[in-house]
Short mmCIF file of C-alpha atoms and ligand atoms in Angstrom, two decimals:
data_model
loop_
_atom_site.label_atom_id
_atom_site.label_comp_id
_atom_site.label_asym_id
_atom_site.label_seq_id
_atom_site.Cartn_x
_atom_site.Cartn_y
_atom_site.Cartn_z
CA UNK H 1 -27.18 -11.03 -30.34
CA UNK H 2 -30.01 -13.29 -31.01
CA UNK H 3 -32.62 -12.28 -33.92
CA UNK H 4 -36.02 -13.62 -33.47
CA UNK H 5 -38.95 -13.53 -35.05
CA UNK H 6 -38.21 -13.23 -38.48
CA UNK H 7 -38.77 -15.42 -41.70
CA UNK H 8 -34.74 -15.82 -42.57
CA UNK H 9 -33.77 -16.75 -46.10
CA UNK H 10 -30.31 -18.98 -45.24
CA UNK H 11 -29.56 -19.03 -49.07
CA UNK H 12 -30.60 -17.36 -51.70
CA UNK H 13 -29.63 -20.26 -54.32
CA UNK H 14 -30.78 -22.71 -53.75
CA UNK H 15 -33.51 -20.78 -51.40
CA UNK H 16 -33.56 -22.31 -47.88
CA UNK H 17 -36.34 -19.98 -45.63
CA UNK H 18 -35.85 -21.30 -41.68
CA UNK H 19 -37.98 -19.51 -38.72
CA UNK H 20 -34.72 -20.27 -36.29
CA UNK H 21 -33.61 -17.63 -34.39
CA UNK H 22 -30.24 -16.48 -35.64
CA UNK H 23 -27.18 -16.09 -33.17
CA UNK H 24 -24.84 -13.88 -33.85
CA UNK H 25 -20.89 -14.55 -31.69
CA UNK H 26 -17.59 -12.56 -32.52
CA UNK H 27 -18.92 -11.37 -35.57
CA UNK H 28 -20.12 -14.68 -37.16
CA UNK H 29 -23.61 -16.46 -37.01
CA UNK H 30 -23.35 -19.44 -34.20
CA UNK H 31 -25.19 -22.47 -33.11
CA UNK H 32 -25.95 -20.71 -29.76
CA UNK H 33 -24.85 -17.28 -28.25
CA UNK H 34 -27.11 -15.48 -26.00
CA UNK H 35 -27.07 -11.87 -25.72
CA UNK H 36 -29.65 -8.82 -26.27
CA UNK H 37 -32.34 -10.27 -28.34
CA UNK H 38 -33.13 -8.23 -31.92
CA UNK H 39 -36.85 -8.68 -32.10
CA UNK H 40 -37.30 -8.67 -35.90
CA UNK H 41 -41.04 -10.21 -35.52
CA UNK H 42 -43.16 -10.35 -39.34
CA UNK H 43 -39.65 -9.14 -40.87
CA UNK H 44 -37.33 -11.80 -43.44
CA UNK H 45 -33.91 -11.65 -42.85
CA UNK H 46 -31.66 -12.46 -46.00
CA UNK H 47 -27.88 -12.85 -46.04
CA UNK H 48 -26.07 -9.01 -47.12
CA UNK H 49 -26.20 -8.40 -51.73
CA UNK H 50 -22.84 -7.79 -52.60
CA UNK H 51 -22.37 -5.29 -56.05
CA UNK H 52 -19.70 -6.99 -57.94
CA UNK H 53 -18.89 -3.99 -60.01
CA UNK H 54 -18.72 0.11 -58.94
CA UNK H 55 -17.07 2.28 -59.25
CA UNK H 56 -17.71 4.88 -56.10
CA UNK H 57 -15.41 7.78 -57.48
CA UNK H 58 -19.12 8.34 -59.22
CA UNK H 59 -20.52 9.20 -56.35
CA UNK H 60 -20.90 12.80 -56.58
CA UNK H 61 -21.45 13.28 -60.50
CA UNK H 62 -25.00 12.89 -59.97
CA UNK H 63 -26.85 15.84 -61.65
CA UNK H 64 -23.93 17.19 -62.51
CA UNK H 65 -23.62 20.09 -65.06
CA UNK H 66 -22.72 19.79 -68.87
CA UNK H 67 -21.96 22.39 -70.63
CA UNK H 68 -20.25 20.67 -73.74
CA UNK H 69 -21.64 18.68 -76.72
CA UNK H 70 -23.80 16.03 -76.26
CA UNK H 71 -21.56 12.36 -76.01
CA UNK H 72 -23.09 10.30 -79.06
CA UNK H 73 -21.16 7.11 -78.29
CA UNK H 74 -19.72 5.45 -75.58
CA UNK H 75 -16.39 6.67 -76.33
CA UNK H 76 -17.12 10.28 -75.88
CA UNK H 77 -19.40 9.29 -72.53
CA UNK H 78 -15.78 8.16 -71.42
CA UNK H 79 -13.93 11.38 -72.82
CA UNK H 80 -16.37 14.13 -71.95
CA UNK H 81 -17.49 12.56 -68.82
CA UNK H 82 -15.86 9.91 -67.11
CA UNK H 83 -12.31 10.94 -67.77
CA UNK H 84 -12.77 14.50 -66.92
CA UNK H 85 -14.70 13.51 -63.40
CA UNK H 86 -11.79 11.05 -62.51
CA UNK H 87 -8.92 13.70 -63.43
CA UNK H 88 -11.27 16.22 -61.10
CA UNK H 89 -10.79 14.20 -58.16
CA UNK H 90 -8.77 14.81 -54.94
CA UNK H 91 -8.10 13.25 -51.65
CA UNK H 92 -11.02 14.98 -50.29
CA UNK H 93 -13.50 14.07 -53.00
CA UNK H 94 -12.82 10.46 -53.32
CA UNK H 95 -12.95 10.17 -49.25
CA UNK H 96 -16.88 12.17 -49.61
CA UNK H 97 -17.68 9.94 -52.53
CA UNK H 98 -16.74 6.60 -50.74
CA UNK H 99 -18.69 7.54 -47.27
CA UNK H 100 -22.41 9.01 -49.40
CA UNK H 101 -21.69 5.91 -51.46
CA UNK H 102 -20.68 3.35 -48.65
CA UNK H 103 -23.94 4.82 -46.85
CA UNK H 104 -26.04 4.71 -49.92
CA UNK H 105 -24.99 0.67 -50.30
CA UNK H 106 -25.62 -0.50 -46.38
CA UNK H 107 -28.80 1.75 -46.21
CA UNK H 108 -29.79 -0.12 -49.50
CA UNK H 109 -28.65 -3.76 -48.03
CA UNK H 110 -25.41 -4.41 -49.78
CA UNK H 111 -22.59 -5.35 -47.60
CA UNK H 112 -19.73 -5.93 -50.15
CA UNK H 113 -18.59 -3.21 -52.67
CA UNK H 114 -16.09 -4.33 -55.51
CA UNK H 115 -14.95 -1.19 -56.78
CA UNK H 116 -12.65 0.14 -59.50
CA UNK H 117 -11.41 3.54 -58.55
CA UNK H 118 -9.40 5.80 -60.58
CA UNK H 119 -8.33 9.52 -59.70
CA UNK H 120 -5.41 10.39 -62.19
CA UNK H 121 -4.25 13.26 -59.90
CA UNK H 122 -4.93 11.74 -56.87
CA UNK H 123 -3.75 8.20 -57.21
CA UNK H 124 -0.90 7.40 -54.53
CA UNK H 125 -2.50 6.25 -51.22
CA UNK H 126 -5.94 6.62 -52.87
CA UNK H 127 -7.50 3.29 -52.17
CA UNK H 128 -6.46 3.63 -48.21
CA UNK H 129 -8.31 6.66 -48.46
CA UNK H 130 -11.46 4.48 -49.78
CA UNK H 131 -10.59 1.15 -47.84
CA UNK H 132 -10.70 4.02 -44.51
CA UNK H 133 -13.76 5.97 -45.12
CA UNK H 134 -15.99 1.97 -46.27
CA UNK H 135 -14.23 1.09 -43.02
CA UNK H 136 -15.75 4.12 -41.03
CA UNK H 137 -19.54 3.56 -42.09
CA UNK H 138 -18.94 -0.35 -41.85
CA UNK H 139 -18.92 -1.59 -45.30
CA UNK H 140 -17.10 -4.72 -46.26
CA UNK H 141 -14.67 -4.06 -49.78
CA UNK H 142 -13.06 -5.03 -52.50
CA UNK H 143 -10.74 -2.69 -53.90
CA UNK H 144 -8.39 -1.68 -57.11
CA UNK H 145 -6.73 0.83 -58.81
CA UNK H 146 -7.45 1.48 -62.63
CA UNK H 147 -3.98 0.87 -64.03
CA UNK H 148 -4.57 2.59 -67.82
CA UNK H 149 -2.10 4.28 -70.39
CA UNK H 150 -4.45 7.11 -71.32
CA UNK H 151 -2.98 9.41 -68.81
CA UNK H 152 0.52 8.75 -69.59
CA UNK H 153 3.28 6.11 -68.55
CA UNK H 154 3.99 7.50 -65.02
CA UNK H 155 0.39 7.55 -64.31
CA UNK H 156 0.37 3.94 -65.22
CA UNK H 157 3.65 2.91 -63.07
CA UNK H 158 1.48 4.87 -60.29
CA UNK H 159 -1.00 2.60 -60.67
CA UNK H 160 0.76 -0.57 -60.37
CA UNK H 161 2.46 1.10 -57.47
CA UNK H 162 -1.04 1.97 -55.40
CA UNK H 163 -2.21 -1.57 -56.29
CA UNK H 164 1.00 -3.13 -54.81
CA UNK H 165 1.25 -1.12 -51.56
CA UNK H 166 -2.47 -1.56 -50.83
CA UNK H 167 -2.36 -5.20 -51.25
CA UNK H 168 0.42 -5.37 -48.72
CA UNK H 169 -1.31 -3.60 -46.27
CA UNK H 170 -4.25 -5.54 -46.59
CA UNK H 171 -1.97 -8.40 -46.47
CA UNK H 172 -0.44 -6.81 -43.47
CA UNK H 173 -3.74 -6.97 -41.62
CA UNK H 174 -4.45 -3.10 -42.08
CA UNK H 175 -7.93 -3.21 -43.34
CA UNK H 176 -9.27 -6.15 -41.74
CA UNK H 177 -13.05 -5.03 -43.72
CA UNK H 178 -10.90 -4.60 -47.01
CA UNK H 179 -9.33 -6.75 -49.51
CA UNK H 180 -7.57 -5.64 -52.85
CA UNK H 181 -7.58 -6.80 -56.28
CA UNK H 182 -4.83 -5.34 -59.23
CA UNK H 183 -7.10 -2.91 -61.11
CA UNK H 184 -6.40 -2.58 -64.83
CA UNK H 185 -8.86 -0.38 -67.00
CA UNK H 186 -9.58 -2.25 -70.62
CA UNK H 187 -8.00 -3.54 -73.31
CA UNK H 188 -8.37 -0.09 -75.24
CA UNK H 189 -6.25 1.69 -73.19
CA UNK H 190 -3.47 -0.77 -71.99
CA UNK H 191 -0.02 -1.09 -73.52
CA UNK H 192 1.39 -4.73 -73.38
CA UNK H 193 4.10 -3.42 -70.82
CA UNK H 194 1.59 -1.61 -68.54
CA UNK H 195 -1.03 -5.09 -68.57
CA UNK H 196 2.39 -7.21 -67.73
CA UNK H 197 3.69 -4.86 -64.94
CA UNK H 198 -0.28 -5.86 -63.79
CA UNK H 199 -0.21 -10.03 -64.48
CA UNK H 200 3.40 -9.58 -62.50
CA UNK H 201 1.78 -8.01 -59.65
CA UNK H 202 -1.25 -10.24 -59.48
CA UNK H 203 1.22 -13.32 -59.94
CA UNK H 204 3.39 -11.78 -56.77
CA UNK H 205 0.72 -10.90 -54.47
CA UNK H 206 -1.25 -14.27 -55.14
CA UNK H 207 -4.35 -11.48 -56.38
CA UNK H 208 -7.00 -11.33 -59.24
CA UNK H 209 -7.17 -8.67 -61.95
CA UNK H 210 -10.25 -6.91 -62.14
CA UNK H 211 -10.68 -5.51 -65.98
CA UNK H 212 -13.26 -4.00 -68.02
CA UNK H 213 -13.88 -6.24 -70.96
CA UNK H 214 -15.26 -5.98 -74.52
CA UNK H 215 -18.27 -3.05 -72.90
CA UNK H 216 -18.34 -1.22 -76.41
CA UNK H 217 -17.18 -2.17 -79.40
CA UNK H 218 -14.58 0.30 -79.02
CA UNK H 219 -12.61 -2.28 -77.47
CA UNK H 220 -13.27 -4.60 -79.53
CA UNK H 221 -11.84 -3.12 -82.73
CA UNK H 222 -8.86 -1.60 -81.17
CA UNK H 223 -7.48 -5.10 -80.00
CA UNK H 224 -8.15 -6.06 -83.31
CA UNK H 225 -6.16 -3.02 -85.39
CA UNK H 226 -3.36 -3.33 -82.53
CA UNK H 227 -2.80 -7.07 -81.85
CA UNK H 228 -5.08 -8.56 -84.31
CA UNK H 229 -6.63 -10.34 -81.63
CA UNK H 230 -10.28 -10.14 -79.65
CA UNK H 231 -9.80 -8.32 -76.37
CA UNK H 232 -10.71 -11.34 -74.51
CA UNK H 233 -7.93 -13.24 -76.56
CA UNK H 234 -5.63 -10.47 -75.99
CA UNK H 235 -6.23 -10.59 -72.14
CA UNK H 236 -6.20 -14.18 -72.09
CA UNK H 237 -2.57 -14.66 -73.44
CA UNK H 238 -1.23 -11.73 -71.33
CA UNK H 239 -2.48 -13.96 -68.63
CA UNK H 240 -5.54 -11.98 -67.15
CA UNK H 241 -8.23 -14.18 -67.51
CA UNK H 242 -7.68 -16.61 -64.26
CA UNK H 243 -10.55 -18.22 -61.92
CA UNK H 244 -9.24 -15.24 -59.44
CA UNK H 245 -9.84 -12.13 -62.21
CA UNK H 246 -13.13 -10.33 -62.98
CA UNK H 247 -14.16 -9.57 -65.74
CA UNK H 248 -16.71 -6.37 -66.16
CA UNK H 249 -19.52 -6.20 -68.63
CA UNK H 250 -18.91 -8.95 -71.53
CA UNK H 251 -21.01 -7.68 -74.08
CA UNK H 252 -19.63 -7.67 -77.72
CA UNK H 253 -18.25 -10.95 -77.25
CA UNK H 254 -17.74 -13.89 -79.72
CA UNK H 255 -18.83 -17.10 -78.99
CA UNK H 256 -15.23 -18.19 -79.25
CA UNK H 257 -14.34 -15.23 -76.69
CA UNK H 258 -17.31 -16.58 -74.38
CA UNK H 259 -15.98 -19.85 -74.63
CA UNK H 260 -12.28 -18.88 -73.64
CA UNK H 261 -14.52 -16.89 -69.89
CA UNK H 262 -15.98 -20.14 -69.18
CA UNK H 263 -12.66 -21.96 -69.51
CA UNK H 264 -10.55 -19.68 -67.66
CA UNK H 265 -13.22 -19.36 -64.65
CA UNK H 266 -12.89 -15.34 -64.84
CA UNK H 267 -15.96 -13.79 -63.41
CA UNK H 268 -18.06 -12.02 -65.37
CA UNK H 269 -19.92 -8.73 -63.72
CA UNK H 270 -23.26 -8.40 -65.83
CA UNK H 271 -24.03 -4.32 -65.10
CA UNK H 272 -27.29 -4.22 -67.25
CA UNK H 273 -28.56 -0.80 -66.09
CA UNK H 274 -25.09 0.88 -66.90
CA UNK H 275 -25.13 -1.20 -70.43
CA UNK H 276 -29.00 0.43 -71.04
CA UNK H 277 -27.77 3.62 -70.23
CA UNK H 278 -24.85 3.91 -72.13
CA UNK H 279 -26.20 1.98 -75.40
CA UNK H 280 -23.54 -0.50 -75.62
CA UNK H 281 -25.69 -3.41 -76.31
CA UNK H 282 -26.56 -6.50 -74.35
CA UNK H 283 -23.92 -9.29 -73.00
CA UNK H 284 -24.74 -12.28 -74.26
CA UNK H 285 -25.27 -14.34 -71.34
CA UNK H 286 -26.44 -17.44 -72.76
CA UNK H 287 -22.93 -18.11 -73.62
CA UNK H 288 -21.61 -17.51 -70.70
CA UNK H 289 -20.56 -19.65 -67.84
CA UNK H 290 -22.10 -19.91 -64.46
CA UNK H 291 -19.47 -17.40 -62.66
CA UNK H 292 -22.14 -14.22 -63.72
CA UNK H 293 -22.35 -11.75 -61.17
CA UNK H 294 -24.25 -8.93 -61.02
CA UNK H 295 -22.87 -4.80 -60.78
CA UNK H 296 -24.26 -2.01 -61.00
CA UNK H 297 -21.17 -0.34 -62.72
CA UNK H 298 -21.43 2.84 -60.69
CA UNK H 299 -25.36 3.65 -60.84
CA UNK H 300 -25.95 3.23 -57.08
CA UNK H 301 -25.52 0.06 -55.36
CA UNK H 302 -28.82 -0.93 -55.13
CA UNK H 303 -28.71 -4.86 -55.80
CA UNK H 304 -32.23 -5.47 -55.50
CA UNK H 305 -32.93 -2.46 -58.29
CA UNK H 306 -30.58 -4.02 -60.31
CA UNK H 307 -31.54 -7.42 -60.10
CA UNK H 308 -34.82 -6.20 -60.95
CA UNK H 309 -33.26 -4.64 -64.52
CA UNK H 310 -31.60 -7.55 -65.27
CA UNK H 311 -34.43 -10.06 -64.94
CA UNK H 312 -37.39 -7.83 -67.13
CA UNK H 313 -34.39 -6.96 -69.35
CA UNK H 314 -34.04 -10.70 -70.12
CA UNK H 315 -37.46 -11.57 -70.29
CA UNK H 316 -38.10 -8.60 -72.80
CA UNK H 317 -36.20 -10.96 -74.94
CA UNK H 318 -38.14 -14.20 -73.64
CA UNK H 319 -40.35 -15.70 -71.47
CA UNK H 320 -37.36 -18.57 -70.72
CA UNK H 321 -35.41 -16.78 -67.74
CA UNK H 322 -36.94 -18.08 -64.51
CA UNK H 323 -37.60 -15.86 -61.80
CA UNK H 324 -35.03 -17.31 -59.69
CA UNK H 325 -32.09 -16.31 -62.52
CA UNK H 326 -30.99 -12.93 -60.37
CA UNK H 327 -30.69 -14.95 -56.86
CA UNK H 328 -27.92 -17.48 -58.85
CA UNK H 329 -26.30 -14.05 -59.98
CA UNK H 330 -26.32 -12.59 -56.65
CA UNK H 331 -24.94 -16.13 -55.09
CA UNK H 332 -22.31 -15.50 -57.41
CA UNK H 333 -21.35 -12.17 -56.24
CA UNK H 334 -21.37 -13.53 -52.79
CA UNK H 335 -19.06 -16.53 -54.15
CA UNK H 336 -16.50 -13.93 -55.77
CA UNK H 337 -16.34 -12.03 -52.21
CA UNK H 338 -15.92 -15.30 -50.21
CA UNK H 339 -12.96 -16.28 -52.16
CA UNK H 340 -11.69 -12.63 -51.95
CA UNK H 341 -12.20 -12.88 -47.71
CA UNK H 342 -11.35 -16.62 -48.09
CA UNK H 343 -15.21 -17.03 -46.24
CA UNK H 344 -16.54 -19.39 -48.33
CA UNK H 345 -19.85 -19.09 -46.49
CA UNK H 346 -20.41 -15.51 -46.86
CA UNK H 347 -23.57 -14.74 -48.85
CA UNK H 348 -25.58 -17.55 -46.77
CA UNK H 349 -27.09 -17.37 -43.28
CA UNK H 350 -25.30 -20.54 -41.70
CA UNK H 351 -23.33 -21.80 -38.67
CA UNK H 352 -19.71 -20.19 -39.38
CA UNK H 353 -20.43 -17.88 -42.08
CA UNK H 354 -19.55 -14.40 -41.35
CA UNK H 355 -22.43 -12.34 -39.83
CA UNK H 356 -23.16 -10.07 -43.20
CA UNK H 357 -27.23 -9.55 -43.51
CA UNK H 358 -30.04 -7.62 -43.74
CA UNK H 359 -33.39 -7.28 -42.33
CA UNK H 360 -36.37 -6.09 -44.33
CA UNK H 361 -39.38 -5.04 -42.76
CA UNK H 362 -41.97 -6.44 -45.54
CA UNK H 363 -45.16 -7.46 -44.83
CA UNK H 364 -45.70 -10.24 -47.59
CA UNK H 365 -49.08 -10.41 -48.92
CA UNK H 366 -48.97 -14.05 -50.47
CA UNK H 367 -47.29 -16.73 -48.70
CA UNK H 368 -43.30 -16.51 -48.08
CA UNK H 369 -41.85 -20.31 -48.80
CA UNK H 370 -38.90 -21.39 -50.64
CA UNK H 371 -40.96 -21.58 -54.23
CA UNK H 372 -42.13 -18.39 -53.95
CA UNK H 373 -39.34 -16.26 -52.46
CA UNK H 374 -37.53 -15.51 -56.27
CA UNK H 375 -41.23 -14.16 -56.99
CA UNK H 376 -41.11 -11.82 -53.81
CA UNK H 377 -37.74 -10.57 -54.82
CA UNK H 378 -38.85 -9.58 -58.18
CA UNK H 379 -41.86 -8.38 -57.54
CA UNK H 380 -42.15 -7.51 -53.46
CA UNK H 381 -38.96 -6.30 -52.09
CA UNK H 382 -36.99 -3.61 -52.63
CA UNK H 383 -34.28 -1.45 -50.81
CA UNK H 384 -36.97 0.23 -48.88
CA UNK H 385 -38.05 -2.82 -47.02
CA UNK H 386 -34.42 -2.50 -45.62
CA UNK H 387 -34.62 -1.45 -42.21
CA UNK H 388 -31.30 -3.32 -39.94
CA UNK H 389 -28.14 -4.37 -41.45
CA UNK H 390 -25.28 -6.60 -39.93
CA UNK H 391 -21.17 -6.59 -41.38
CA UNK H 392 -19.24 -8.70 -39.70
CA UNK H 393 -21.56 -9.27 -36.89
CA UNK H 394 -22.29 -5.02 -36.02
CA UNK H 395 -25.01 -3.76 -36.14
CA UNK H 396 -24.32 -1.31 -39.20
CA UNK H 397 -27.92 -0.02 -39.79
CA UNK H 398 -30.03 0.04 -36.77
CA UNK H 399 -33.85 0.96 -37.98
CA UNK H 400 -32.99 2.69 -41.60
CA UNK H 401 -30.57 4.85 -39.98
CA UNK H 402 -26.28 4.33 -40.14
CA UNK H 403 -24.81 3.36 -36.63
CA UNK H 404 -20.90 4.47 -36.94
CA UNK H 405 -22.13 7.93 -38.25
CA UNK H 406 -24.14 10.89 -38.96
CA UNK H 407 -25.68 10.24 -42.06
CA UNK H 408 -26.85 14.29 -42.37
CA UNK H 409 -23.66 15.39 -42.09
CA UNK H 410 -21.85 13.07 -44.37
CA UNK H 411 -24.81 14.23 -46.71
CA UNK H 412 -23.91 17.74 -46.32
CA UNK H 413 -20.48 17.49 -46.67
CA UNK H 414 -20.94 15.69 -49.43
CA UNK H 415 -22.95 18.13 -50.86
CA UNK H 416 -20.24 20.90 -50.18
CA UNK H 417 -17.45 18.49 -52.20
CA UNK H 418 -19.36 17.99 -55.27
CA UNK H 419 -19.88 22.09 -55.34
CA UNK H 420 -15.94 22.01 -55.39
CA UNK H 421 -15.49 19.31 -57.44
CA UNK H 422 -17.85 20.22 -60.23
CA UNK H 423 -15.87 23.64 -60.12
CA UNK H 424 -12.69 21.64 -60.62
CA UNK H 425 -14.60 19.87 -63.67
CA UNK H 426 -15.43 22.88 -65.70
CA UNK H 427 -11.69 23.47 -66.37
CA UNK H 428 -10.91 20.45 -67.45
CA UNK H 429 -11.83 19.68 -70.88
CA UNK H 430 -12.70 16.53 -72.80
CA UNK H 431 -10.11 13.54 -72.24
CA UNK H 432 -7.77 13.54 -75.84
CA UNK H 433 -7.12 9.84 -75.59
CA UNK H 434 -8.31 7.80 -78.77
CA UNK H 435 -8.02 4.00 -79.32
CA UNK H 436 -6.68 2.33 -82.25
CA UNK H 437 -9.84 1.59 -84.89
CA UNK H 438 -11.72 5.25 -84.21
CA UNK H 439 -11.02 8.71 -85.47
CA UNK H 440 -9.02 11.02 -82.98
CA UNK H 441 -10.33 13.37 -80.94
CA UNK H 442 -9.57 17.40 -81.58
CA UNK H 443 -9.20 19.77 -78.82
CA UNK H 444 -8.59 17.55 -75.53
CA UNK H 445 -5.95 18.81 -72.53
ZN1 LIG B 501 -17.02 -0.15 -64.81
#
């Protein structure tokens, strides 16, 4: 495929705009290739966003019913909400949640989805179930299973278990659009045997951890009355924090704990929408090192949206964060996926680099150059502009509409699942788990 015509932004950091056609061969972008030419005349072509943080077992809790008391912290978001939707979950349900989400992502121009999934009563075989259904609407991903405590020590063993058998089959070749990471929840609700059992497996299958960190103070204070340690210092001498981990969220760090990220080279996922919405604070990410990513934690996967969020929530704060600041964070994401894929080009538009971008049909009314594009991104685009998406080199999104399947239907059948699943949820009452450092919970099942 050749595309021609367009403005195409080869990097995002630093930005590099070409007018070159673009060849696409065997699923990468070449020096020459011939084929059908994809006339993407007055359109800029940018390399696919990657969210370095979801969770798509979300998918279907939007506008979902509440019949309890209002949470009032983030600790009862988790136990009235969270923890009730995950133990809700079946086969079916996580499989509908991963296609409306996988769809939701390409049709919004992200290509890569790092997601933590947990489904307590659903877990063995789970993330095949997700790695199959990203695979059917053509989604590159990043997967993990939430290895926690909080549902009991089986559940946890489980855990490890679906973690270890997915990263061999990834290994094995299975999911040649998937790769796996050894998902462990947060400090708060790990015992030291159950975050071992998950350092052994990461040593063993030569994987990162991916790890909520330090997102409410909750965490926080229970590392301190159990270990009497920080939770980043807690992970870091279990042996979490590696250049190959991620970390998500960051925010009620030390300085000494923010020193300790940098040092290790963990990746931190920034997920400033989810951190608004649940009042946990902000992360302070003056401290931390350049390996920032950006998430969205579960709210969508719309990178430009939250790119958006992150820069005005910055600048609410000060007038020094450039308007370039969310196209190093996204670079970053793209990093953490290239070393995942071992394609250290992915995330630019280059000779080699694996054929993962997006076309936006945006008629810019000021001049489109390198100095100005960061403005544009802020301030221009957005997920609607996106009309054609590439993965791999196919044609994913062919004008705003999915390719590998009918978007209608998977709507409807979503639709139908979250009627069944929200029926599920009713009967399932707040989660009883408490950390150390808060009052228990009455009344849980
Ligand atoms: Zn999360």
């Amino acid at each position: 495929m050749i595309i021609s015509g367009a403005a195409v932004v080869t990097s995002l950091d630093p930005v590099h705009i070409t007018r070159d056609d673009v060849h696409v061969k065997d699923g990468r972008i070449a020096a020459e290739g011939g084929g059908e030419r994809h006339d993407c005349s007055g359109c800029l072509v940018v390399p696919g966003n990657v969210c370095a943080h979801t969770h798509l077992y979300s998918a279907l809790a939007r506008g979902m019913p509440y019949d309890l008391e209002p949470p009032e912290d983030f600790l009862q978001i988790l136990q009235r909400v969270w923890w009730r939707l995950d133990r809700a979950l079946d086969e079916d349900s996580v499989r509908a949640s991963a296609l409306v989400g996988g769809m939701e992502a390409l049709l919004s121009g992200t290509t890569t989805l790092v997601d933590h999934h947990a489904s307590p009563n659903a877990i063995d075989g789970s993330l095949d179930v997700l790695a199959a259904a990203f695979g059917e609407v053509g989604i590159r991903s990043v997967l993990c299973y939430e290895v926690t405590d909080r549902d009991g020590p089986e559940r946890a063993d489980a855990g490890v278990e679906e973690n270890r058998g997915f990263l061999r089959r990834v290994a094995e070749g299975r999911w040649p659009l998937a790769r796996g990471m050894v998902g462990a929840h947060a400090s708060f609700t790990l015992s030291d045997e159950a975050l071992a059992a998950c350092v052994a497996l990461a040593d063993e299958a030569r994987a990162g951890i991916h790890v909520h960190l330090a997102e409410d103070q909750a965490d926080e204070a229970d590392a301190e009355a159990r270990f009497g340690l920080r939770a980043a210092h807690r992970l870091s001498e279990a042996g979490v924090l590696t250049d190959a981990s991620l970390a998500a969220h960051a925010v009620h760090l030390t300085r000494a704990e923010a020193e300790l990220l940098r040092e290790s080279g963990v990746t931190v996922a920034h997920n400033p929408r989810s951190n608004m919405n649940n009042a946990v604070g902000r992360a302070p990410l003056a401290w931390l090192g350049p390996r920032l990513a950006l998430g969205t934690d579960g709210i969508g996967a719309d990178m430009f949206e939250e790119s958006r969020a992150a820069f005005f929530r910055l600048r609410e704060d000060g007038l020094d964060t450039p308007a370039g600041w969310p196209l190093t964070a996204l670079t970053e994401g793209s990093a953490l996926a290239g070393r995942l894929f071992d394609e250290p080009a992915l995330g630019r538009i280059e000779v080699g680099a694996p054929a993962d971008l997006v076309v936006l049909d945006y008629a810019a009314p000021t001049p489109l150059t390198d100095h100005s594009l960061a403005s544009h991104w802020i301030f221009g685009l957005s997920a609607a502009s996106v009309r054609d998406v590439l993965v791999g080199g196919e044609l994913v999104v062919h004008d705003r509409k999915l390719t590998r399947v009918d978007s209608d239907e998977l709507v409807l059948e979503a639709r139908e699942e979250s009627r069944r699943l929200w029926e599920r949820l009713e009967r399932i009452g707040p989660h009883p788990f408490s950390p150390s450092g808060t009052p228990a919970i009455a009344g849980g099942t």
